[in-house]
Coordinates of C-alpha atoms and ligand atoms in Angstrom, one line a residue:
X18 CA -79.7 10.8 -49.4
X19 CA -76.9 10.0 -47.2
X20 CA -73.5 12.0 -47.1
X21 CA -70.2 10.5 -47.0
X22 CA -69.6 10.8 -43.2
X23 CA -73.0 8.9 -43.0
X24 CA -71.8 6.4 -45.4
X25 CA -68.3 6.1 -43.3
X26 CA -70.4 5.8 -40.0
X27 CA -72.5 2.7 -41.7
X28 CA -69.4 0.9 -42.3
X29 CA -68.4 -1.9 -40.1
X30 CA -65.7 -0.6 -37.5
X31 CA -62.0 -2.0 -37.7
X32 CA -61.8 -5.7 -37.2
X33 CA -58.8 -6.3 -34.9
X34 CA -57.3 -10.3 -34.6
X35 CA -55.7 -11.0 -31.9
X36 CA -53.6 -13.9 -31.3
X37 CA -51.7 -14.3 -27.8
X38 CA -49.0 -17.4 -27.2
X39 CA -51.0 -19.4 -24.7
X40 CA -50.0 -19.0 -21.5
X41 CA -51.7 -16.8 -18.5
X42 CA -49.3 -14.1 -18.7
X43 CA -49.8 -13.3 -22.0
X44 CA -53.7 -13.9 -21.8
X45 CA -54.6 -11.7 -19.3
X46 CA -52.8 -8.4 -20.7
X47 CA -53.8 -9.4 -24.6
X48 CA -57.6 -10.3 -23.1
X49 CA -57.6 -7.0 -21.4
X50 CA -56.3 -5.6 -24.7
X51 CA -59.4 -6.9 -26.3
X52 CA -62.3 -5.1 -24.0
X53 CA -60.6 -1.9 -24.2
X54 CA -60.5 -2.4 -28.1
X55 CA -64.3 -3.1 -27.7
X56 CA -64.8 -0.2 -25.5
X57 CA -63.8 1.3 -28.7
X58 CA -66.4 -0.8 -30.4
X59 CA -64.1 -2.1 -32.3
X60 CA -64.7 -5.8 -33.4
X61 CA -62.2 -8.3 -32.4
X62 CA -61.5 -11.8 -33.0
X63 CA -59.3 -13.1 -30.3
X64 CA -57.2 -16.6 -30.5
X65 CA -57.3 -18.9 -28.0
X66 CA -55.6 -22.3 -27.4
X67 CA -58.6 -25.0 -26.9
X68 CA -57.2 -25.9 -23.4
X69 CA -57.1 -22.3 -22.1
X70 CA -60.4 -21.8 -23.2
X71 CA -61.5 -24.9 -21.6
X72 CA -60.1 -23.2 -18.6
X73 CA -61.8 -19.7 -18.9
X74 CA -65.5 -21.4 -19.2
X75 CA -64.5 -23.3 -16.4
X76 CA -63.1 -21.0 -13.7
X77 CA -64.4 -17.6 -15.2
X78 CA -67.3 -15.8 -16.3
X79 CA -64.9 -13.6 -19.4
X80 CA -67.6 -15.5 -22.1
X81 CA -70.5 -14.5 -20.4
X82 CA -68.7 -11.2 -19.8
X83 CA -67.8 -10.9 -24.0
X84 CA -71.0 -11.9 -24.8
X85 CA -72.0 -7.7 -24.1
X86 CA -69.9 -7.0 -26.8
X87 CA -71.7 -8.2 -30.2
X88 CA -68.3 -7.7 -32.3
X89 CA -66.2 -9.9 -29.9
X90 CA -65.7 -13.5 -31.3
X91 CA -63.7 -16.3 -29.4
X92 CA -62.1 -18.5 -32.1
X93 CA -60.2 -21.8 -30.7
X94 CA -57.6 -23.6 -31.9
X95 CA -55.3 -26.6 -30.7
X96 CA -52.0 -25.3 -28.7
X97 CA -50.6 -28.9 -30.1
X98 CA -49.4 -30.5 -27.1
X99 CA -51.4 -33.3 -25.3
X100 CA -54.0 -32.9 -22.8
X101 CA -51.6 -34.5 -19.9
X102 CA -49.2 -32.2 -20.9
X103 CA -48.5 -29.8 -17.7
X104 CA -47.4 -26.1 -19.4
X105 CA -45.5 -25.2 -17.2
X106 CA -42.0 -24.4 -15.6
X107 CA -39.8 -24.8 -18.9
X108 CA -42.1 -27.3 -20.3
X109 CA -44.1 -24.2 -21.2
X110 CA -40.9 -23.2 -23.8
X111 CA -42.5 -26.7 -25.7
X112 CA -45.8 -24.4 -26.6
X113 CA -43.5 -22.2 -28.9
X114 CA -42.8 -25.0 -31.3
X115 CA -46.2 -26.7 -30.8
X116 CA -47.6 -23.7 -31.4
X117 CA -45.7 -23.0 -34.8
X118 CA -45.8 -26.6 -35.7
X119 CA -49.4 -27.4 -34.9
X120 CA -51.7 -24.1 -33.7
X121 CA -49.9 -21.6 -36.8
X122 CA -50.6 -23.7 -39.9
X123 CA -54.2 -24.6 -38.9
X124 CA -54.6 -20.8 -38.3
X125 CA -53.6 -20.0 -41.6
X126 CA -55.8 -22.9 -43.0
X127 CA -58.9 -20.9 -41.1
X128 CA -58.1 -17.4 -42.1
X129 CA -58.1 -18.8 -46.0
X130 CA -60.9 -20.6 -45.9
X131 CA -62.7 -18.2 -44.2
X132 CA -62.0 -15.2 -46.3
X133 CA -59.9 -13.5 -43.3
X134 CA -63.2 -13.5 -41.2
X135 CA -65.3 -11.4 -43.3
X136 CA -69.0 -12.0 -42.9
X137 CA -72.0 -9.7 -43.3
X138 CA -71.8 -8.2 -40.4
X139 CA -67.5 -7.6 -39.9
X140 CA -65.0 -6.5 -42.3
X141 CA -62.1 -8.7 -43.3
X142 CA -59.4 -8.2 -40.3
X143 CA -58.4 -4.9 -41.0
X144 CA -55.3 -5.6 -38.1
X145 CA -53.2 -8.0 -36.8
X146 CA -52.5 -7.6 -33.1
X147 CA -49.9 -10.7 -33.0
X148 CA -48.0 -11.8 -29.5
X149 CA -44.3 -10.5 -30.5
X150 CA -43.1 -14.4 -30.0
X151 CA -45.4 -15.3 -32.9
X152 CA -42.4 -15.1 -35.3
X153 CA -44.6 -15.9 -38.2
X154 CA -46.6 -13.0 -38.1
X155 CA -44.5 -10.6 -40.3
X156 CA -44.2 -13.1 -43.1
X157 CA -48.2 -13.7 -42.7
X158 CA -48.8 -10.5 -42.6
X159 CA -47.1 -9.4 -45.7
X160 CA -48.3 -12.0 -48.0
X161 CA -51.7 -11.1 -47.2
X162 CA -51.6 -7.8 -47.1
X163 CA -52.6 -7.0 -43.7
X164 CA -51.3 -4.3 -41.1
X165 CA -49.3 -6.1 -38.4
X166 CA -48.9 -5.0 -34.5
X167 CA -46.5 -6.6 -32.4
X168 CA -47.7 -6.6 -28.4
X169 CA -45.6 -7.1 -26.3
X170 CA -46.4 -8.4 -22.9
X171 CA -43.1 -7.8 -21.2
X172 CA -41.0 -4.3 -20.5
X173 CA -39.3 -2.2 -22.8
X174 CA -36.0 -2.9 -20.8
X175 CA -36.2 -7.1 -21.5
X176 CA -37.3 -6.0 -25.0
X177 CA -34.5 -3.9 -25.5
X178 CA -31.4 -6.2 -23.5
X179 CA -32.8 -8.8 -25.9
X180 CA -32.5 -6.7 -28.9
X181 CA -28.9 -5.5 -28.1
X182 CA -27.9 -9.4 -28.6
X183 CA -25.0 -8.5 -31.5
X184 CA -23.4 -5.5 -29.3
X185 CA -23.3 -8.0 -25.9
X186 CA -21.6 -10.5 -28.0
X187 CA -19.1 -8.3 -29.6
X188 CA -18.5 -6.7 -26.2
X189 CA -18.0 -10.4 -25.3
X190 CA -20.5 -9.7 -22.1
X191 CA -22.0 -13.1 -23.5
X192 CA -21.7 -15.8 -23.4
X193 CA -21.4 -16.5 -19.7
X194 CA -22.3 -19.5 -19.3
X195 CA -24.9 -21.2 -16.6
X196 CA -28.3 -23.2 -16.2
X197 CA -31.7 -22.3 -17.5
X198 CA -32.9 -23.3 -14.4
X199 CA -33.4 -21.0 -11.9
X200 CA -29.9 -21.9 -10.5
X201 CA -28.3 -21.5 -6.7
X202 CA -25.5 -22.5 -8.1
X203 CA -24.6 -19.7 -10.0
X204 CA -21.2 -19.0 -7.8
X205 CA -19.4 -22.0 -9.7
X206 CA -20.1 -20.7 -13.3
X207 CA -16.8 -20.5 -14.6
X208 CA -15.4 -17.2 -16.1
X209 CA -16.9 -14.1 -16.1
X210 CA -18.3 -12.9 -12.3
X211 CA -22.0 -12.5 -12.4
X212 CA -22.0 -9.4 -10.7
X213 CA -19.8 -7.7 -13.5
X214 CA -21.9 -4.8 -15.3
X215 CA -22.9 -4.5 -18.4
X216 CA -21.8 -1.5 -20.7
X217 CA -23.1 -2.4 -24.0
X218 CA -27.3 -1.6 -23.2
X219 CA -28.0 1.8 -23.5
X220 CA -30.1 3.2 -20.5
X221 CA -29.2 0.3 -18.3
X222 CA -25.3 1.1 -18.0
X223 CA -24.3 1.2 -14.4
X224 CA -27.1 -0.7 -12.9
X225 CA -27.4 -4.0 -15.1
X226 CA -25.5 -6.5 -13.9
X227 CA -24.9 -10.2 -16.4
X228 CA -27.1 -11.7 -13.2
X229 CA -30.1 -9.2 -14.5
X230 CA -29.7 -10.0 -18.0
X231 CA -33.1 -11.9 -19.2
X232 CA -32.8 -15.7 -18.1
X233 CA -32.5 -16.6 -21.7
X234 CA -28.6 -15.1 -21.8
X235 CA -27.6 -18.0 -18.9
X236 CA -26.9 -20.8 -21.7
X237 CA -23.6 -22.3 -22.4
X238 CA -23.9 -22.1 -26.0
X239 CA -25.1 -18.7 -27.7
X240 CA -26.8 -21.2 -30.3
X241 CA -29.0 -22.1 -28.1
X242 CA -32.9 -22.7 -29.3
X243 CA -34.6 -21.0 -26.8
X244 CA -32.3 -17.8 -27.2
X245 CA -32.0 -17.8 -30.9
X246 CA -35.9 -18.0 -31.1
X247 CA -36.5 -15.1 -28.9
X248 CA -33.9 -13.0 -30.1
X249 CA -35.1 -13.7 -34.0
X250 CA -38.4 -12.5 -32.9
X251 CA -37.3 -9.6 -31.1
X252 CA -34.7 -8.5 -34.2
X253 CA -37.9 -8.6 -36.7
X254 CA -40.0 -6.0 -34.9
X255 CA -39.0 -3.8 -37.9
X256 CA -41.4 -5.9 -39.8
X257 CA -44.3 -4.6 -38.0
X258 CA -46.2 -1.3 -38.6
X259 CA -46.1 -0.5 -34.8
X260 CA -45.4 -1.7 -31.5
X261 CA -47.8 -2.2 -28.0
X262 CA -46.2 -1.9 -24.8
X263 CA -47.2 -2.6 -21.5
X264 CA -45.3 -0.7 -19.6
X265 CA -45.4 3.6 -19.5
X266 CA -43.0 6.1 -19.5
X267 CA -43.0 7.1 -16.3
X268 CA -41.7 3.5 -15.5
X269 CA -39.2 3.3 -18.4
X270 CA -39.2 6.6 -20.0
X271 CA -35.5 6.8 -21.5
X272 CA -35.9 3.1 -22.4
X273 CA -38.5 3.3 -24.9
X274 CA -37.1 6.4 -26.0
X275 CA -33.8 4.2 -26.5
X276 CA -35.9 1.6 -28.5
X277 CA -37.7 4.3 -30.4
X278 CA -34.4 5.0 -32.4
X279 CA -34.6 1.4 -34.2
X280 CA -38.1 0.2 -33.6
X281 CA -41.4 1.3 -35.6
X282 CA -43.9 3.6 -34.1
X283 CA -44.3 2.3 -30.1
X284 CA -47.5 2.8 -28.1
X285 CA -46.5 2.3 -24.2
X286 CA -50.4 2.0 -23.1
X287 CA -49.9 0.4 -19.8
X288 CA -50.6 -0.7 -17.8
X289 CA -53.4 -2.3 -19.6
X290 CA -55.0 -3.4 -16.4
X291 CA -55.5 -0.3 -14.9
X292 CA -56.5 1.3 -18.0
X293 CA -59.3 -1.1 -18.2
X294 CA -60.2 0.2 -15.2
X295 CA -60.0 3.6 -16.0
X296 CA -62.2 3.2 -19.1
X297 CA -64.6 1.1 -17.7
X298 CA -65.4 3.6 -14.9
X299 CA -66.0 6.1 -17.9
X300 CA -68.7 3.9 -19.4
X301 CA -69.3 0.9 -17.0
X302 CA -69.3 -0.1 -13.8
X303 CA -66.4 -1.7 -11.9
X304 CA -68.0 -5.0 -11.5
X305 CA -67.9 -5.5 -15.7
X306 CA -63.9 -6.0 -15.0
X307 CA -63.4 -9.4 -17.1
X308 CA -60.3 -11.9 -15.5
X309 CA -58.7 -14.7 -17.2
X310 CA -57.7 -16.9 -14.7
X311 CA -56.8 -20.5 -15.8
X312 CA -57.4 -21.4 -12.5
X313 CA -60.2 -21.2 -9.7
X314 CA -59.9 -18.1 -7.6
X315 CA -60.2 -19.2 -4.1
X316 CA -61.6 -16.1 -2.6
X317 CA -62.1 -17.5 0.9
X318 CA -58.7 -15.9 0.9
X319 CA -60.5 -12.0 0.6
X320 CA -62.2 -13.2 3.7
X321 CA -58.9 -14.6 5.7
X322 CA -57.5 -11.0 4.7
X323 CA -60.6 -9.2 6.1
X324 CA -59.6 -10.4 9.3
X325 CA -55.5 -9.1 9.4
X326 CA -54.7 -5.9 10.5
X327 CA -53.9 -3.4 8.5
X328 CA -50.2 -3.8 5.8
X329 CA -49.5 -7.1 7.9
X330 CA -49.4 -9.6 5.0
X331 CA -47.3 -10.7 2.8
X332 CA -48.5 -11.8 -0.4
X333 CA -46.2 -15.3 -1.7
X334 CA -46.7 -16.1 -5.0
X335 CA -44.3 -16.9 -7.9
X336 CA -46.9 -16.9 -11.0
X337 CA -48.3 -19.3 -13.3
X338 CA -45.1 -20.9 -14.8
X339 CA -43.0 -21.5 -11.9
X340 CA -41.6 -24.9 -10.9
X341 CA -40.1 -25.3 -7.0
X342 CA -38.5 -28.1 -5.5
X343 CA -39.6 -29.3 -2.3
X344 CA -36.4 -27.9 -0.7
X345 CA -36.9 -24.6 -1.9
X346 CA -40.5 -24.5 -0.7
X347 CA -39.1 -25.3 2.9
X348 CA -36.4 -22.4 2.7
X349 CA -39.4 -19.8 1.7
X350 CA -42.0 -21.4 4.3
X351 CA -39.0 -21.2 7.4
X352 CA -38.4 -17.7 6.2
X353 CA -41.6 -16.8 6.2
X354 CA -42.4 -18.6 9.9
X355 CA -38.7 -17.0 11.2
X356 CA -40.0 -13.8 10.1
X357 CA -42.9 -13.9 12.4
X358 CA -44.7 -12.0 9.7
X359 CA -48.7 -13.4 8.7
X360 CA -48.9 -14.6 5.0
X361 CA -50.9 -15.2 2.3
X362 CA -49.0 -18.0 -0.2
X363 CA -50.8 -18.8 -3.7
X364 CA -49.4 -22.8 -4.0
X365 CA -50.5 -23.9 -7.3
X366 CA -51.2 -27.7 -7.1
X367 CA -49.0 -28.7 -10.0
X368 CA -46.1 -26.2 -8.7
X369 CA -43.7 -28.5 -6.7
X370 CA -41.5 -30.9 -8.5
X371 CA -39.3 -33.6 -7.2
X372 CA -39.7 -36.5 -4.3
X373 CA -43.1 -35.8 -2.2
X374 CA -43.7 -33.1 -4.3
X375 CA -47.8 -34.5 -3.5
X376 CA -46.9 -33.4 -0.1
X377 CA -44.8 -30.6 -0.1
X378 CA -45.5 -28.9 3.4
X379 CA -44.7 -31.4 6.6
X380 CA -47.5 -31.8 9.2
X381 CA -45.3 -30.2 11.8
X382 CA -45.0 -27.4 9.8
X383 CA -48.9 -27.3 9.1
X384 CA -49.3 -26.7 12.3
X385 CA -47.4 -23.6 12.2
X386 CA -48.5 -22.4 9.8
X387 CA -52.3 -22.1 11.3
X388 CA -53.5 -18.4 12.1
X389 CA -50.2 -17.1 10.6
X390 CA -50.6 -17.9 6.8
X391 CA -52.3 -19.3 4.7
X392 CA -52.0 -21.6 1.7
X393 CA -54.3 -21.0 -1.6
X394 CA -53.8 -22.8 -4.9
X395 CA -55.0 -19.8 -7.2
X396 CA -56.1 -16.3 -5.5
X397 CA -57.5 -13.2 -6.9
X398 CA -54.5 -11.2 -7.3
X399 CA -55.4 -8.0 -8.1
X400 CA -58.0 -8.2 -5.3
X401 CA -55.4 -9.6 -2.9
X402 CA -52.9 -6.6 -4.2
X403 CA -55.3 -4.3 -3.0
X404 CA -56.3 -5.4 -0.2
X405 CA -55.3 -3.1 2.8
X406 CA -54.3 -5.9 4.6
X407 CA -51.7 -6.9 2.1
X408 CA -48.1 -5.1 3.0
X409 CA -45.4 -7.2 1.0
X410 CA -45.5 -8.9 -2.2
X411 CA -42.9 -12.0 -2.6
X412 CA -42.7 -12.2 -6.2
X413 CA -41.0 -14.6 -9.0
X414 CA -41.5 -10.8 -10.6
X415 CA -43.2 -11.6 -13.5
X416 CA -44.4 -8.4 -15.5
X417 CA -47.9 -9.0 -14.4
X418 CA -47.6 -9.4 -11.0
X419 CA -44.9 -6.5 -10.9
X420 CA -47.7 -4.3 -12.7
X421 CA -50.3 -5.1 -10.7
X422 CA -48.1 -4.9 -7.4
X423 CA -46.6 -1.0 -8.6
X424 CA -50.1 0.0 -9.5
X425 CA -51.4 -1.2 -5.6
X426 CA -48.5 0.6 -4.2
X427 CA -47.1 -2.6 -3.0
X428 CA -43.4 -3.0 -2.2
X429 CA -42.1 -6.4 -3.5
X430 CA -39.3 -9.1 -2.2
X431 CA -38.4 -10.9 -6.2
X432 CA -37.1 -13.8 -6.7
X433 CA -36.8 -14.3 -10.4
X434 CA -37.5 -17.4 -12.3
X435 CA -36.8 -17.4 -15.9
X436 CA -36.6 -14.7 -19.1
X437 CA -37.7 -11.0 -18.6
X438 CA -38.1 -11.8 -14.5
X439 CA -34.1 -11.6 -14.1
X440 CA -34.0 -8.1 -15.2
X441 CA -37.5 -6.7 -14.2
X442 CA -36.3 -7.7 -10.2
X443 CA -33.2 -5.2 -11.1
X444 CA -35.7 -2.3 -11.7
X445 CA -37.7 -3.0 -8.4
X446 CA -34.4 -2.7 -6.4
X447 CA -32.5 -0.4 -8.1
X448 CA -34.3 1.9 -10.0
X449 CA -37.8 1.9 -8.8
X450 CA -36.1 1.3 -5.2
X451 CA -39.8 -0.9 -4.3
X452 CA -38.6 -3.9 -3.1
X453 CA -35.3 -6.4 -2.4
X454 CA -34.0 -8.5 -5.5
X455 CA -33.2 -11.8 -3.7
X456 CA -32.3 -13.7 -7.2
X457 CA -30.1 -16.2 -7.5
X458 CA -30.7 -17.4 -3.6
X459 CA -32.7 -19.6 -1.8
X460 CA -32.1 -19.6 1.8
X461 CA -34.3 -18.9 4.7
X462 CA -31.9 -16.7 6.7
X463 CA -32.0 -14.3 3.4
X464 CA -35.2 -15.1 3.3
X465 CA -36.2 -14.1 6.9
X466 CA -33.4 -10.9 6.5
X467 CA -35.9 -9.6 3.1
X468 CA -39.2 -10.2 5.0
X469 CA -38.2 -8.3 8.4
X470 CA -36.4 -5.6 6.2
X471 CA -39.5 -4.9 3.6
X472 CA -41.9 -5.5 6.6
X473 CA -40.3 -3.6 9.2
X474 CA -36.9 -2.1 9.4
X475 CA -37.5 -0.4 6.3
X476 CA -41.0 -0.4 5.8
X477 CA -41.5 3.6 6.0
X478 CA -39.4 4.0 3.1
X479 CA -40.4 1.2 0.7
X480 CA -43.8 2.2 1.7
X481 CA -43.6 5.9 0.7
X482 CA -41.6 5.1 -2.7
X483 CA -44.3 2.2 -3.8
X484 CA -47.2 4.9 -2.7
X485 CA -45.6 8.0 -5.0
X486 CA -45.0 5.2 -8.0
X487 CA -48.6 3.8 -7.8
X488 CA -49.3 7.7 -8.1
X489 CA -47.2 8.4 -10.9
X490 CA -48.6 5.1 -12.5
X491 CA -52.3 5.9 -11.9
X492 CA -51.7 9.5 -13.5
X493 CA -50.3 8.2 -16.6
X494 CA -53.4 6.2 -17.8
X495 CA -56.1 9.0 -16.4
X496 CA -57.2 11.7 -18.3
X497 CA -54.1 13.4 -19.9
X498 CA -51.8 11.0 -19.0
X499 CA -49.5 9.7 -21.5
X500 CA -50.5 6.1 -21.9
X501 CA -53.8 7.6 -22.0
X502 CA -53.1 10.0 -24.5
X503 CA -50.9 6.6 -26.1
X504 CA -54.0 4.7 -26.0
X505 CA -56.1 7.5 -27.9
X506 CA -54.1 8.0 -30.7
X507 CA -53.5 4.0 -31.1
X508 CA -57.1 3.7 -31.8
X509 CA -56.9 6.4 -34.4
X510 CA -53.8 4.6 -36.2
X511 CA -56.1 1.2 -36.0
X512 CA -58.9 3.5 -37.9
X513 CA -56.2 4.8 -40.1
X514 CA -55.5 1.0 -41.3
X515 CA -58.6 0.6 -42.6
X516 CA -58.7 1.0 -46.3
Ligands
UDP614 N1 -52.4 -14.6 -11.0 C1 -53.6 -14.7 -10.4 N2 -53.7 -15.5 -9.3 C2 -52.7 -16.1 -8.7 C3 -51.4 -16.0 -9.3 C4 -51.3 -15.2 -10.4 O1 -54.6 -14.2 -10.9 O2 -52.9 -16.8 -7.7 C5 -52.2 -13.8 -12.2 C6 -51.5 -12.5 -11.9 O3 -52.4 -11.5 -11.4 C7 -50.9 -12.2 -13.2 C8 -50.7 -13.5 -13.9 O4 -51.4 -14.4 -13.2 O5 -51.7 -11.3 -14.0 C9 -49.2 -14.0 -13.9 O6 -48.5 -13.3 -14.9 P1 -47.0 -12.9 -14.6 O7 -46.6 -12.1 -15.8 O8 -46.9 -12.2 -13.3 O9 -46.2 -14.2 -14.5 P2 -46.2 -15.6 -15.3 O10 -47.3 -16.4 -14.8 O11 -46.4 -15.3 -16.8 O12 -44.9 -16.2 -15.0

């Protein structure tokens, strides 16, 4: 006869869905989300785009890697944009209506048919883990009954300067008008100065300038798409049962406790990738560590490093989204060569726009170039990051890279692109005091200034502040630690979902 913990124990375990936007940066945290969940042995069903998953059989081993965990499933759908279509730069802001128009309903169409997932072996999704710009999700959710989680990628702080939308604009700190793009023109916008502060974001006062708010803020017209999607799908977070961060509280203590006043339940577990870590050196080896890149890693790169002497590099790279002109490329790469400093730049092939954007670098400058840097179209960041030979990080400061960069003990030079990368650069200089916020600039005398500053006049002290926060951050999601601890009792509340 069999008791009822027996019973219980024979059960299938939770069956967690998750369902990330498609693009790298929201991949590779949600992905890593997924093999700690199976750590758990939890089973999960994770939503990928056809084209990224294309991409992962292509340039990575994470199928082969899954395929150790019986209750992980792949399921992919189409992102609804062409195959020529490059996903990129602001072109990737297409996927979120592509995605609702095309990827959502067919989604919906499979969870129907297929009785939520249920089979022999798995329970009926027992959880919705949904990307917090999948604004569908509540509605979903509620119809059918099912317990919904909103992750989200980014920090508390964008989270919570996008949530505080109704208080900037009756403060009348928006609008202030400007360019999405990434704009060195920022001195003509008309009105209010950019380097005014904002009063109306609890936790930020005194630091958070309208030049930090997230990119989204620098429209004309507060009706904006692109701003009245984000916000709508930040202002339903009430909707869900509870919220993932990845972030921690040693990074943004007072922030999340901000947010925790009007937000549900919120589990900072981050960061994810160094949890991953952490948990896999519990049960695994190091080498079972599964990446997501969309691109091939060129490792000669680990080998190039090898070779440098010790904090000498600095690492270029400006993410998976980010679109420069060829005059911009020429300001970083005559900073970079002014500074006399080596360097390691990651130019994605598709990542230079305008005339001879084929050829962005000029031969003369090739030349240069040799056995001081080095150019790579897609590297193995975390690898590079940790690499002794790496001393600087120039960073579009997405919340990734800025992650992985605090977690190496890496200071950082940002230069921010679009959304929460405005406002993240402000808590590397400012707060976290790890780096130079260069925003809103493109010149290679400010360029050159950053590099010899981070690299040598001031390199003792960003040096010993990036060294005590990788501390602080590698404590947090060891034994004890509070996105640890976080982590434990979210798996207990997943096991509490299921009826
Ligand atoms: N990345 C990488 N190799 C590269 C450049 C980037 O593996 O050459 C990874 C990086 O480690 C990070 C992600 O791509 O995890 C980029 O995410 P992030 O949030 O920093 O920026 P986004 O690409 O979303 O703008």
């Amino acid at each position: 006869m069999t008791s009822d913990s027996d019973q219980q124990n024979l059960r299938p375990p939770p069956h967690v869905l998750i369902f990330p936007m498609p693009v790298q940066g929201h991949l590779n945290p949600m992905l890593k989300l997924a093999h700690l969940l199976c750590l758990a042995e939890f089973h999960v069903t994770f939503i990928i785009s056809d084209s990224n998953h294309r991409r992962l059989l292509q340039h990575t081993t994470a199928s082969a890697a899954f395929s150790r965990y019986p209750g992980f499933q792949f399921r992919s759908l189409p992102d609804g944009l062409p195959d020529n279509h490059p996903r990129r730069g602001h072109g990737a802001m297409e996927l979120m209506s592509s995605v609702a128009n095309v990827t959502v309903p067919l989604f919906k169409k499979m969870m129907i048919q297929e009785n939520f997932l249920a089979s022999a072996a798995r329970r009926s999704i027992t959880c919705f883990v949904a990307d917090g710009l999948l604004s569908f999700a509540p509605d979903f959710c509620e119809e059918n009954g099912i317990p919904l989680i909103c992750f989200r990628p980014a920090t508390a702080s964008y989270f919570w300067a996008i949530y505080r939308f109704p208080q900037l604009l009756q403060a009348q700190e928006i609008p202030f008008g400007g360019d999405m793009n990434i704009s060195i023109f920022v001195k003509d916008f008309v009105g209010k100065s950019m380097d005014g502060l904002i009063e109306s974001i609890p936790g930020m006062e005194g630091f958070l300038r309208r030049r930090d708010l997230p990119g989204f803020y620098r429209v004309d017209d507060i009706n904006d798409p692109t701003l009245k999607g984000v916000v709508a799908a930040v202002r339903q977070i009430n909707r869900a049962q509870a919220v993932i961060l990845n972030s921690c509280e040693d990074l943004e203590g007072q922030i999340v406790a901000e947010m925790q006043n009007y937000v549900p339940r919120v589990f900072s577990i981050g960061p994810i990738h160094e949890q991953v870590k952490y948990r896999l050196t519990e049960k695994e080896a190091e080498s079972s560590i599964i990446t997501a890149s969309l691109w091939a890693e060129d490792r000669s790169c680990i080998d190039w490093l090898d070779a440098q002497p010790p904090k000498s590099v600095i690492y270029v790279s400006f993410g998976s989204l980010t679109l420069l002109t060829r005059e911009q490329v020429l300001e970083f790469l005559h900073g970079l060569l002014e500074s006399s400093q080596r360097f390691l730049w990651v130019m994605r092939p598709d990542s230079v726009t305008g005339s001879n954007a084929e050829d962005p670098v000029p031969a003369e400058l090739m030349e240069r170039i040799k056995g001081k840097g080095l150019l790579v179209e897609w590297a193995p960041q975390e690898k590079v990051l940790n690499h002794p030979a790496v001393g600087g990080f120039m960073t579009h400061s997405g919340w990734n890279s800025t992650l992985e960069s605090i977690a190496a003990g890496v200071p950082m030079i940002c230069w921010p692109y679009l959304g929460d990368q405005q406002t993240n650069s402000r808590f590397v200089s400012e707060v976290w005091k790890i780096g130079l916020d260069i925003k809103d600039t493109c010149d290679r005398k400010i360029i050159e200034k950053a590099i010899r500053d981070e690299m040598e006049v001031r390199k003792d002290e960003f040096m010993e502040r990036s060294t005590n926060l990788a501390k602080l951050v590698k404590r947090t999601i060891s034994k004890g630690g509070s996105s640890y601890n976080n982590w434990d009792d979210l798996i207990q509340y997943i096991k509490s979902l299921v009826i």
